[in-house]
Tab-separated table of C-alpha atoms in Angstrom:
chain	number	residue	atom	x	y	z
A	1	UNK	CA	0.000	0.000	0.000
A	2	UNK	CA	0.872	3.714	-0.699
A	3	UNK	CA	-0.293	7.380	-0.085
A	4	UNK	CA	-0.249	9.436	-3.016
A	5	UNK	CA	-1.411	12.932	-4.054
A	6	UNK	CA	-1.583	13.945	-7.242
A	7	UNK	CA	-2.903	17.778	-8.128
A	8	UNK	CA	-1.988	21.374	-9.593
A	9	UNK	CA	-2.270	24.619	-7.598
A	10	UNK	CA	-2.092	28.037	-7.707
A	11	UNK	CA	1.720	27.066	-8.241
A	12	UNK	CA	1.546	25.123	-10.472
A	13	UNK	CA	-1.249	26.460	-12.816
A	14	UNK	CA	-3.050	29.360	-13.582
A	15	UNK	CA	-6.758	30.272	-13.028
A	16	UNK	CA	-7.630	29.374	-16.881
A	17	UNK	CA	-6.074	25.951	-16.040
A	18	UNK	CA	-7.878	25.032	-12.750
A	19	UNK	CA	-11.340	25.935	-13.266
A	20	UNK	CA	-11.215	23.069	-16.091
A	21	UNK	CA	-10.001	20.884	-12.984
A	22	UNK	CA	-11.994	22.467	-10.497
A	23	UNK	CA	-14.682	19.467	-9.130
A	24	UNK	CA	-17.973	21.097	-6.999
A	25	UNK	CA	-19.683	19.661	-4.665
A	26	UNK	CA	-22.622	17.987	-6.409
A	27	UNK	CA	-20.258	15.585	-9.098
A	28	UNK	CA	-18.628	14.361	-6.040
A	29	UNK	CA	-19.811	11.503	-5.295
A	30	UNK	CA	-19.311	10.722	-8.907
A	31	UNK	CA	-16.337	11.606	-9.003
A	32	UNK	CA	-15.008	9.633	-5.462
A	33	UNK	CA	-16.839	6.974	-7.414
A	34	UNK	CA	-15.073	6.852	-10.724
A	35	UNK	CA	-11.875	6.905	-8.616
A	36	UNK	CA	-12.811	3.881	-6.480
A	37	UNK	CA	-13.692	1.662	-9.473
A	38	UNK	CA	-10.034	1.409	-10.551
A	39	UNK	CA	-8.236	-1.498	-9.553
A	40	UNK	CA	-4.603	-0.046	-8.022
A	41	UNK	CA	-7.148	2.510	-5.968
A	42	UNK	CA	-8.442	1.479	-2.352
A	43	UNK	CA	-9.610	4.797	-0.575
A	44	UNK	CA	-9.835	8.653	-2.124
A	45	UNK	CA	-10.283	11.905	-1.298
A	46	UNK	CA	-10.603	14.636	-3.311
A	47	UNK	CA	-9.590	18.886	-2.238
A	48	UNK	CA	-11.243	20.959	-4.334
A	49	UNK	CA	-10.649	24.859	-3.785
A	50	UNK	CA	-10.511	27.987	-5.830
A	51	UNK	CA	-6.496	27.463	-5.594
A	52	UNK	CA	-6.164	23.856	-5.935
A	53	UNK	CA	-7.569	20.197	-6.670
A	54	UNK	CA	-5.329	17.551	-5.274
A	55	UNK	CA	-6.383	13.881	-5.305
A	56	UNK	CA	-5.311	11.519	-2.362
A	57	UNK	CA	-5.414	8.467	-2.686
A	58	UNK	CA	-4.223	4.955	-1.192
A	59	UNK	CA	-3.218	2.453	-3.676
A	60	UNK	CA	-1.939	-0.906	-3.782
A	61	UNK	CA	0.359	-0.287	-6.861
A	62	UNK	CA	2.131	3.087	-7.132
A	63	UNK	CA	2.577	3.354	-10.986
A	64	UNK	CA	-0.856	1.978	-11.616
A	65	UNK	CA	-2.445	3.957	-9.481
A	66	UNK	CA	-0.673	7.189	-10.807
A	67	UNK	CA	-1.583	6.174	-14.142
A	68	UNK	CA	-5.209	5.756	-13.076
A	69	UNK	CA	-5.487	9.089	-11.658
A	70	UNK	CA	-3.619	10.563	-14.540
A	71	UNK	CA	-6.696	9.322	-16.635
A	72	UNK	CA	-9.605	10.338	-14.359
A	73	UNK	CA	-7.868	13.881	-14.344
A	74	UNK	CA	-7.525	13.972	-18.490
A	75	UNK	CA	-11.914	12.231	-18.567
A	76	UNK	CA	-13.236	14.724	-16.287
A	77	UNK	CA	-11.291	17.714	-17.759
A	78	UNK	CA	-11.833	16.807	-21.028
A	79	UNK	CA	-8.239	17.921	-21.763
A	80	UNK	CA	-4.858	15.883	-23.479
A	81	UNK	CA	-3.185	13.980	-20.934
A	82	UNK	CA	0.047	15.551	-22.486
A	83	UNK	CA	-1.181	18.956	-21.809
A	84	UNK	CA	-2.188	18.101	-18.053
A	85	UNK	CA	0.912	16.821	-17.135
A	86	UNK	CA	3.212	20.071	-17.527
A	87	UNK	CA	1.153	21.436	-14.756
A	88	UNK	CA	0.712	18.231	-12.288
A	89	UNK	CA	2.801	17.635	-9.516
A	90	UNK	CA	2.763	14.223	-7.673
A	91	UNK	CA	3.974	13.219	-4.088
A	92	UNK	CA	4.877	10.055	-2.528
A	93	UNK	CA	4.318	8.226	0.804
A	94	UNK	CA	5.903	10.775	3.256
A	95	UNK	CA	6.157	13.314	0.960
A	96	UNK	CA	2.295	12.911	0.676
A	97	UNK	CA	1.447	13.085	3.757
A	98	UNK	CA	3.524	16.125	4.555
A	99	UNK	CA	1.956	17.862	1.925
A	100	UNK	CA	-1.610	17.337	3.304
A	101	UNK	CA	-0.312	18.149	6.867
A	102	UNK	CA	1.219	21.796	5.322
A	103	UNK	CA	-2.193	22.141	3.542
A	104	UNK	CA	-4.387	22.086	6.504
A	105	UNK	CA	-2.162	24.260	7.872
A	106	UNK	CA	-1.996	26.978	5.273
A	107	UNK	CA	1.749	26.918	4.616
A	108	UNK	CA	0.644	26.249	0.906
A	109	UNK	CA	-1.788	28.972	0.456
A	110	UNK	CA	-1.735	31.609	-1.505
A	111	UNK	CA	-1.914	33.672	1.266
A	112	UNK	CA	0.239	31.890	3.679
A	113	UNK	CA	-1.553	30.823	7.428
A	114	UNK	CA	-4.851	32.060	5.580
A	115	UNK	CA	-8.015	29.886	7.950
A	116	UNK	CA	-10.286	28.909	5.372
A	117	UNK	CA	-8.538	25.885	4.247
A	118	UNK	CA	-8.816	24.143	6.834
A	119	UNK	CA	-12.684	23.931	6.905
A	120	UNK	CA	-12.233	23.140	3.571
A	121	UNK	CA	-9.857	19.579	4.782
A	122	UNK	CA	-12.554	19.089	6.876
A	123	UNK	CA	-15.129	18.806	3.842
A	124	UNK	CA	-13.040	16.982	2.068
A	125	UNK	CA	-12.869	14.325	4.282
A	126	UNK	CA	-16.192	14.300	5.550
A	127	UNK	CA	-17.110	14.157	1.742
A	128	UNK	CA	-14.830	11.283	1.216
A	129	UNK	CA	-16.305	9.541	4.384
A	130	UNK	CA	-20.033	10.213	2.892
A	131	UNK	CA	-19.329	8.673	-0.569
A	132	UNK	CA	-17.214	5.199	0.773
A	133	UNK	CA	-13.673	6.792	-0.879
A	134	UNK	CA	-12.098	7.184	2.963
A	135	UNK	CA	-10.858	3.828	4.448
A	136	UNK	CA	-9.026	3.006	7.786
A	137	UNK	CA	-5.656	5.025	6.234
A	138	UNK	CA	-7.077	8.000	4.528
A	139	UNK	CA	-9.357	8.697	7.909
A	140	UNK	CA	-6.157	8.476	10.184
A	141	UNK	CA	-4.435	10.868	7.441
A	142	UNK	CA	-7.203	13.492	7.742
A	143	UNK	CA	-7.523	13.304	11.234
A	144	UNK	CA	-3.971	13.927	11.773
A	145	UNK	CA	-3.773	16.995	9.430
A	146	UNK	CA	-6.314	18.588	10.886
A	147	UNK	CA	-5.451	18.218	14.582
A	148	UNK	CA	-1.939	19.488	12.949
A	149	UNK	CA	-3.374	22.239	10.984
A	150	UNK	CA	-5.105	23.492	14.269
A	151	UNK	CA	-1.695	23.108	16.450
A	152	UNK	CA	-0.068	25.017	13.741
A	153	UNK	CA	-2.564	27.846	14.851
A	154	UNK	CA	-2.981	27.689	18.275
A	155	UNK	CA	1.152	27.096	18.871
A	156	UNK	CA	2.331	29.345	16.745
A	157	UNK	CA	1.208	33.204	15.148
A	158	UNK	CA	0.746	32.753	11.654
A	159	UNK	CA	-3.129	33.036	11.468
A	160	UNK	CA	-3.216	36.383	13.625
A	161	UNK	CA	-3.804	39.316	11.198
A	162	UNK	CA	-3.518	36.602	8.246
A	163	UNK	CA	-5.243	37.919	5.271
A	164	UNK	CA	-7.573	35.725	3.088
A	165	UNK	CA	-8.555	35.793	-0.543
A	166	UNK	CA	-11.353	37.793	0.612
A	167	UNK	CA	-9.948	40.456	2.363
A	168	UNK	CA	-6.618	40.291	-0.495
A	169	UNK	CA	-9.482	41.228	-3.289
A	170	UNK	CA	-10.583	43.980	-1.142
A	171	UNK	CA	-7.017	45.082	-0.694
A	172	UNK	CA	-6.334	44.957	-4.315
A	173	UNK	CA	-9.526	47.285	-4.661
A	174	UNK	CA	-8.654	49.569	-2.557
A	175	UNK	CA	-5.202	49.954	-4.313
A	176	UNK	CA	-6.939	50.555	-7.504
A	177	UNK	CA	-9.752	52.977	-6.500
A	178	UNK	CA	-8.113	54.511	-3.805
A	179	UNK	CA	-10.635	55.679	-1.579
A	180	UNK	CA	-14.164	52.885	-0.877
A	181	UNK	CA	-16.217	55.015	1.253
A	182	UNK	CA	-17.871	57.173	-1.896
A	183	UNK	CA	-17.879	54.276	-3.716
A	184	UNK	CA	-20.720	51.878	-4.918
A	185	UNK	CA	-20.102	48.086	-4.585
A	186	UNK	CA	-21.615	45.078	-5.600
A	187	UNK	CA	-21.386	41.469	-4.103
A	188	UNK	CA	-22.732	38.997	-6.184
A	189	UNK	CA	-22.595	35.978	-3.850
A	190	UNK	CA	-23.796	35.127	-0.717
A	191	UNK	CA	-21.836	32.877	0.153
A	192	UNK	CA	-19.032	32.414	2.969
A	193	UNK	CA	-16.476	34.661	0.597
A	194	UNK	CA	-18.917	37.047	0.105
A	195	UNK	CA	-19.898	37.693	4.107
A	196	UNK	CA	-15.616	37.997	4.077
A	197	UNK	CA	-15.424	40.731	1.674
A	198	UNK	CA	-18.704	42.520	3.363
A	199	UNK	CA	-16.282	42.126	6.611
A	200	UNK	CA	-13.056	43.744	4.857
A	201	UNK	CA	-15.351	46.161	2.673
A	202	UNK	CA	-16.662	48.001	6.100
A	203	UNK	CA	-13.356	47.682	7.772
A	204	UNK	CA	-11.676	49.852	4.858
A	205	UNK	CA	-14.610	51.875	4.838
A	206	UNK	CA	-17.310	51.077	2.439
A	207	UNK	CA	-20.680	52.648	2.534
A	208	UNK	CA	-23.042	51.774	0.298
A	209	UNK	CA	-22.636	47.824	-0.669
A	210	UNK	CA	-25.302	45.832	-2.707
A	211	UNK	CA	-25.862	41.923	-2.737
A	212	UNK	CA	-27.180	40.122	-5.850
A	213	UNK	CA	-28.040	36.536	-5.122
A	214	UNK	CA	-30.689	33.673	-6.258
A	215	UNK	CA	-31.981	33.932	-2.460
A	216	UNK	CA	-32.375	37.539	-0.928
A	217	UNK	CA	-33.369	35.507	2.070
A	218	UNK	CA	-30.007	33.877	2.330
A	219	UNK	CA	-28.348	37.764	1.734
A	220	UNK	CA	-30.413	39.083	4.254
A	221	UNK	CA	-29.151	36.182	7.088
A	222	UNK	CA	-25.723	37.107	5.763
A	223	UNK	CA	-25.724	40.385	6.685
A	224	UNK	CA	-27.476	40.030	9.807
A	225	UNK	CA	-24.274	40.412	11.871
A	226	UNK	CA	-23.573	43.814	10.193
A	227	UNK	CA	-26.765	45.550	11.197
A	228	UNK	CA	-24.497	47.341	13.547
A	229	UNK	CA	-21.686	48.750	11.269
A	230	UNK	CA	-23.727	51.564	10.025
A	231	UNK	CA	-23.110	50.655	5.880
A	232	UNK	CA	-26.100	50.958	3.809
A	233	UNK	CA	-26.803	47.622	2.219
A	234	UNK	CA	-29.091	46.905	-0.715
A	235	UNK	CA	-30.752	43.005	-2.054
A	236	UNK	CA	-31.409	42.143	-5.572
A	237	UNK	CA	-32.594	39.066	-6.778
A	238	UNK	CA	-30.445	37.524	-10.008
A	239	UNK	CA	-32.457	38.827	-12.195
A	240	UNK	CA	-31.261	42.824	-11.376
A	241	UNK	CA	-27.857	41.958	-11.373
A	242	UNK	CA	-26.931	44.070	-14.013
A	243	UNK	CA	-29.113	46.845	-12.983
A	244	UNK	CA	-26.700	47.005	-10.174
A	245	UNK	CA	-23.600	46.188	-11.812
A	246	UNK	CA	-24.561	49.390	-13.915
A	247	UNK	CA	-24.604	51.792	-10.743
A	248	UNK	CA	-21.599	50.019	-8.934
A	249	UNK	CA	-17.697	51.639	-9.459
A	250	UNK	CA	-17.100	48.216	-7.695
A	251	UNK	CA	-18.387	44.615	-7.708
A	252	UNK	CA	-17.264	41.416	-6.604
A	253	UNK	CA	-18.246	38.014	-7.838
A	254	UNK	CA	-17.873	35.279	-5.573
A	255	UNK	CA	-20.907	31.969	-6.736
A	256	UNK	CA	-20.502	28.542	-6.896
A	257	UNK	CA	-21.675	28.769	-11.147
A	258	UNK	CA	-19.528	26.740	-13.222
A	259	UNK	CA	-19.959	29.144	-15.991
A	260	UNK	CA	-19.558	32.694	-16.604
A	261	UNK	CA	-22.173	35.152	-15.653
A	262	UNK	CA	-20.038	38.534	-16.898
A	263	UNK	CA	-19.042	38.508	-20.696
A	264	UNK	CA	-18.294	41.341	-22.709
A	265	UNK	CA	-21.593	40.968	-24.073
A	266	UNK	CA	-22.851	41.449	-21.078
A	267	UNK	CA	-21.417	44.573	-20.655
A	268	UNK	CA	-21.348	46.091	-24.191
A	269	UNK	CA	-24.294	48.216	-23.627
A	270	UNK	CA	-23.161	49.689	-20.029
A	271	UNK	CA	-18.690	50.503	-20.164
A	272	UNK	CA	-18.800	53.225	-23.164
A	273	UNK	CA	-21.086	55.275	-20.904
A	274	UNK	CA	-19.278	54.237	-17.244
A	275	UNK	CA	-17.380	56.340	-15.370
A	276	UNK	CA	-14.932	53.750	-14.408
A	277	UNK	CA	-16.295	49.883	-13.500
A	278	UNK	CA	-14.117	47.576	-11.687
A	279	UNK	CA	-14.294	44.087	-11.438
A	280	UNK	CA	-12.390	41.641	-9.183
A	281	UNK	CA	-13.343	37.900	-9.389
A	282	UNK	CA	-12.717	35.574	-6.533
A	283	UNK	CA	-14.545	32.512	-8.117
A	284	UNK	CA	-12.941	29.591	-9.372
A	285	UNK	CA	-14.471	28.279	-12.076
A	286	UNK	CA	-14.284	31.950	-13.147
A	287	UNK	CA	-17.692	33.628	-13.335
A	288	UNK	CA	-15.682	36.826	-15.467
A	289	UNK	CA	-14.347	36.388	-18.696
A	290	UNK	CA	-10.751	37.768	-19.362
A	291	UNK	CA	-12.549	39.644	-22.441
A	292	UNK	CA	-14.293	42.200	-20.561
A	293	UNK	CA	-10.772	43.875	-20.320
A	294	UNK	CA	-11.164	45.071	-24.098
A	295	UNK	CA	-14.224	47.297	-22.861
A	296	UNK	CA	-13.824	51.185	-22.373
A	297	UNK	CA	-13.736	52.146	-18.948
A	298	UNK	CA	-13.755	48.674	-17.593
A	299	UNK	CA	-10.980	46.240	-15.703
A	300	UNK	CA	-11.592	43.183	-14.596
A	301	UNK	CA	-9.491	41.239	-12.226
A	302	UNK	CA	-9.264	37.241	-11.160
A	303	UNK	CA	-7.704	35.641	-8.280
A	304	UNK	CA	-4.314	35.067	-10.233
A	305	UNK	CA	-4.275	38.887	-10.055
A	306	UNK	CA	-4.105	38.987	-5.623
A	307	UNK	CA	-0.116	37.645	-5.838
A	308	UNK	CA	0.868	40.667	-5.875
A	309	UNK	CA	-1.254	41.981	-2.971
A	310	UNK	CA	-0.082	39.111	-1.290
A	311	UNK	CA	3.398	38.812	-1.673
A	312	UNK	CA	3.858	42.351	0.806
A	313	UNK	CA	1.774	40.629	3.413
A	314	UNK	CA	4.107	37.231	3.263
A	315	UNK	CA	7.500	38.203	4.156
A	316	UNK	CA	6.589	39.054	8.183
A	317	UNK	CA	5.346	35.871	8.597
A	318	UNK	CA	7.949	33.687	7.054
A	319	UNK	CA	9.671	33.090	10.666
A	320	UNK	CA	6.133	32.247	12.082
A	321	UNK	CA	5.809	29.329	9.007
A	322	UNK	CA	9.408	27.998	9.886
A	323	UNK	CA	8.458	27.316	13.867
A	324	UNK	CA	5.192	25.242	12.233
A	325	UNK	CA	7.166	23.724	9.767
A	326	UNK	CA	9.252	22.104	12.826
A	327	UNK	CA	6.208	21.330	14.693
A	328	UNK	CA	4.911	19.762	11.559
A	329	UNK	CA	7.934	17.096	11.535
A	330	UNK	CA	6.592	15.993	14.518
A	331	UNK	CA	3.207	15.368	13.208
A	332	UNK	CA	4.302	13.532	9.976
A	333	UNK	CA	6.877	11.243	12.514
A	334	UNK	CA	3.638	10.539	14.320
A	335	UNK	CA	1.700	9.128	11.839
A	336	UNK	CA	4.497	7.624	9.935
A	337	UNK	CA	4.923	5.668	13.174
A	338	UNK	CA	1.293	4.509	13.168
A	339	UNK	CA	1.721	3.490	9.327
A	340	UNK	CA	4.525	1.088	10.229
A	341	UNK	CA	2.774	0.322	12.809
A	342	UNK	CA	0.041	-1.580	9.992
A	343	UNK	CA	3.001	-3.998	8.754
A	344	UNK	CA	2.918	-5.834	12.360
A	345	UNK	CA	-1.290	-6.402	12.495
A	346	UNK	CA	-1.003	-9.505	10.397
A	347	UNK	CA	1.922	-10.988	13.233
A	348	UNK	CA	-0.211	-9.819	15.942
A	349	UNK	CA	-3.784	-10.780	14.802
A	350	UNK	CA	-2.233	-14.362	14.419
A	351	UNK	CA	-0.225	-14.300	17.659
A	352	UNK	CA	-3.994	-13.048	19.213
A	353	UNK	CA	-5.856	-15.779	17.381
A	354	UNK	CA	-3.334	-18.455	18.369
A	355	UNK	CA	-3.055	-17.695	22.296
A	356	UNK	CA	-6.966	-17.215	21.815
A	357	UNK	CA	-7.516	-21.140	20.697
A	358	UNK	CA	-4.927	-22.378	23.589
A	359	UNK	CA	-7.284	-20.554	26.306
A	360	UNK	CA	-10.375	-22.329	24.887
A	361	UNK	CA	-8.952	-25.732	24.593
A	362	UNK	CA	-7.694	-25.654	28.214
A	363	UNK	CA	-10.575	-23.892	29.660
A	364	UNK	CA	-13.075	-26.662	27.827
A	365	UNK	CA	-10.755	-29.264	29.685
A	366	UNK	CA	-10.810	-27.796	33.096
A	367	UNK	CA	-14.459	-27.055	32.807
A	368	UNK	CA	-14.697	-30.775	31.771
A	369	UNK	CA	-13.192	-32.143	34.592
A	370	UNK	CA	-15.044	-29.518	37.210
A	371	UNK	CA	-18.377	-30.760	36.205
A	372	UNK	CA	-21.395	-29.128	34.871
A	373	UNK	CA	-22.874	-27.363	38.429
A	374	UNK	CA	-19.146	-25.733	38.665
A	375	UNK	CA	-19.043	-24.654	35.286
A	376	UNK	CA	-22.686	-22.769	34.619
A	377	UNK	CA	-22.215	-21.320	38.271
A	378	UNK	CA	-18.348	-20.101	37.352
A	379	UNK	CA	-17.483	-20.070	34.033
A	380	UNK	CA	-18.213	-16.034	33.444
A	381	UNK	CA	-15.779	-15.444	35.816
A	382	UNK	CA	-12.513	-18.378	34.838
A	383	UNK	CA	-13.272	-16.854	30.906
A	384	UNK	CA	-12.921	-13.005	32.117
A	385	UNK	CA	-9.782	-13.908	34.191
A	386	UNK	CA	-8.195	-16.461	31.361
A	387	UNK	CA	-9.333	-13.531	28.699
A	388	UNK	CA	-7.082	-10.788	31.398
A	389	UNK	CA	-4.278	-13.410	31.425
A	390	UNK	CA	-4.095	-13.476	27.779
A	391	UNK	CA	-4.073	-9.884	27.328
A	392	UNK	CA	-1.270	-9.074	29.872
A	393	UNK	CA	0.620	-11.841	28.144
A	394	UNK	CA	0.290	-10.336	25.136
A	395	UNK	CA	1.043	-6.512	25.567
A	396	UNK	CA	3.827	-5.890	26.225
A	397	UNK	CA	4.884	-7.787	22.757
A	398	UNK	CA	2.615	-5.984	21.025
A	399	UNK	CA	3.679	-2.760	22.175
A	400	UNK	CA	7.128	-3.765	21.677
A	401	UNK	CA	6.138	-4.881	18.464
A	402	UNK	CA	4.731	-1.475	16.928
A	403	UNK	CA	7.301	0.678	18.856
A	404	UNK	CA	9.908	-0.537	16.412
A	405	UNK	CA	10.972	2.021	14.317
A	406	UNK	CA	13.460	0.659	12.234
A	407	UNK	CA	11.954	-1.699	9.500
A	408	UNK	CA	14.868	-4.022	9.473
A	409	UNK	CA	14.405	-4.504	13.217
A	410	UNK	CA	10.810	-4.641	13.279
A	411	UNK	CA	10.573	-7.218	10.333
A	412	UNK	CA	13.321	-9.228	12.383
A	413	UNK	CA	11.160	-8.626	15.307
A	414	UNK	CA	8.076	-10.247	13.729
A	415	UNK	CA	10.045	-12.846	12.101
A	416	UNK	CA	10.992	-13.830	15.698
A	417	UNK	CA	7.559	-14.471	16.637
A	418	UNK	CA	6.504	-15.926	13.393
A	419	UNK	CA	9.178	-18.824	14.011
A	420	UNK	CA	9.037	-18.868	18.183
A	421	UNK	CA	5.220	-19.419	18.453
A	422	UNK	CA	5.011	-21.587	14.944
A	423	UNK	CA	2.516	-18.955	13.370
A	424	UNK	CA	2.935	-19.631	9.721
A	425	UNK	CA	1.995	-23.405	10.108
A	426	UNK	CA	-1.459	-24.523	10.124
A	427	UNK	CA	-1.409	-24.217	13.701
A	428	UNK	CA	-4.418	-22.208	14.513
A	429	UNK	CA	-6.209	-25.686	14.104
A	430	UNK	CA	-4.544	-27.051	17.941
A	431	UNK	CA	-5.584	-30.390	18.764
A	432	UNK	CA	-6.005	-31.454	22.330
A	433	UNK	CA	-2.058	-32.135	24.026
């Protein structure tokens, strides 16, 4: 068995190139599905984010199971294997598993020690756990990386003040148009990015801010919990959307649409006559096409766009990522430990099952030769105490066992008790001595 990730990110690939990767919610189960029907491939998950889509998997055969992934990847995107692969990266065992544990924690962001993504592990596996990809390995991974990912934040300072893509977008705005506070806005969105960039809007003073989405209901909970900031707010169904966008200097579009909702066509009618419109997309697929830009009076801007924005918020918290990057070590040891620890359960469930037959075969005789009246009135209590005898027998191997960190001297270890209690004969069939 292996770990393995394979994926692109914001590293590795631009917006244009993810959003044909990008997998939402409701295709995955088909997705997790399609993954778990290939033979090398015994558990999945799938992280799929605005910044990245990274497959983990478990497999039984390394190459084969790369190669299977390689060719979900090229069916789902639609795109030549040959073109994928300049932009894929793919980890390894430990190397996997690190990368997970750095994910959760946001040292891979795009805005480094950012929070989001690690509600966004948390889906993942709670998506993989729904749809039958996440077995007994993947589970432990999770787990692990996101008790890590929340040590990372308690332990050390890189969340506190950490910007998100939310608040970056509004930062870019601000560097564009200067001054928010005379300045109309527009959300379309009302989703958790959205309710970030109201947050950011009113802190860099924004006063009049409008939110288009399918369900004013669900804008009007959203904004509940800035009744209080003193920012006039507006609520448009869909269908006004570019009403609004035609008033705004500003709008944001953060949805969950797979396709575009802002062309050029859209707009033909409303930039030669604009004052100024900007546009700053946070969605991934993108729900702005790059063609807008050839409009009068019109920019539009995607998340590829924020690096900039970001890059003079990343340098005071480098030190902060090297102290988690040591506690991280830690956490990888830990569950590198507990995957070694898997080679010794076949040694140990046999050792188990083969101290478990001698206890029944001489407890059968004793209770034989006690009679029937001893037996029904004591027999509860001689199996509980034979059952305790067994298990004290038997821990201090085991833990011996699975403490072994060297493979050489835990194989040798096993091998030990494979030949000293005769496990690999047909033994677990003991007759009567």
């Amino acid at each position: 068995m292996n770990i393995a990730v394979v994926g692109l990110s914001h590293k590795t690939a631009t917006v244009e190139v993810r959003e044909k990767l990008s997998i939402p919610e409701d295709r995955m189960e088909a997705a997790i599905a399609q993954l778990m029907s290939y033979p090398n491939i015994e558990e999945a998950a799938i992280l799929s984010t605005c910044n990245r889509l990274e497959l983990y998997v478990v497999t039984s055969e390394a190459e084969g199971g790369i190669r299977e992934i390689m060719q979900f990847l090229a069916e789902f995107s639609q795109l030549p294997l040959q073109f994928l692969r300049r932009y894929l990266f793919i980890l390894l065992r430990q190397d996997a598993v690190t990368h997970l544990m750095r994910v959760a924690s946001g040292l891979d962001s795009l805005v480094l020690g950012e929070g989001q993504i690690l509600a966004q592990v948390k889906n993942t596996h709670r998506l993989a756990q729904q749809y039958n990809g996440a077995g007994r390995i993947l589970n432990q991974l999770f787990k692990q990386a996101l008790s890590a990912g929340k040590r990372v934040r308690t332990e050390t300072e890189i969340g506190t003040g950490a910007v998100s893509i939310s608040s970056a977008a509004v930062e870019l705005a601000q560097i564009k148009l200067q001054d928010l506070s005379d300045k109309h806005t527009t959300i379309i969105g009302a989703g958790k990015m959205s309710r970030l960039l109201v947050k950011h809007l009113i802190s860099k003073g924004a006063q009049k801010i409008a939110i288009v989405n399918r369900s004013c209901a669900r804008a009007e909970a959203m904004l509940k919990e800035f009744e209080a900031s003193g920012a006039q707010f507006d609520i448009h169904p869909l269908e006004q959307m570019f009403d609004c966008v035609a008033v705004s200097d500003l709008v944001f579009t953060s949805t969950a649409s797979t396709e575009v909702i802002i062309s050029r066509k859209h707009l033909e009618e409303i930039s030669p006559n604009h004052i100024g419109l900007t546009l700053v997309d946070i969605s991934v697929p993108r729900n702005i096409s790059a063609d807008v830009n050839e409009l009068p009076n019109t920019k539009a801007y995607n998340v590829d766009d924020l690096q900039a924005v970001v890059a003079e918020n990343q340098e005071s918290r480098r030190q902060m990522a090297m102290q988690a990057e040591i506690l991280l070590e830690g956490c990888v040891a830990e569950f590198d430990m507990w995957w070694r620890s898997l080679e010794t359960v076949p040694t140990i469930s046999k050792l188990r099952q083969k101290m478990e037959i001698i206890r029944e075969q001489e407890m059968e005789k004793a209770l034989s030769r006690l009679g029937n009246d001893f037996a029904d009135k004591h027999q509860d209590v001689i199996e509980s105490m034979t059952r305790g005898i067994i298990n004290k027998i038997l821990h201090d191997p085991m833990v011996q066992l699975r403490a072994q960190q060297d493979i050489e001297s835990r194989r040798r270890a096993m091998q030990m008790l494979q030949v000293l209690f005769d496990l690999d004969s047909p033994s677990s069939q003991l007759k009567e001595g």
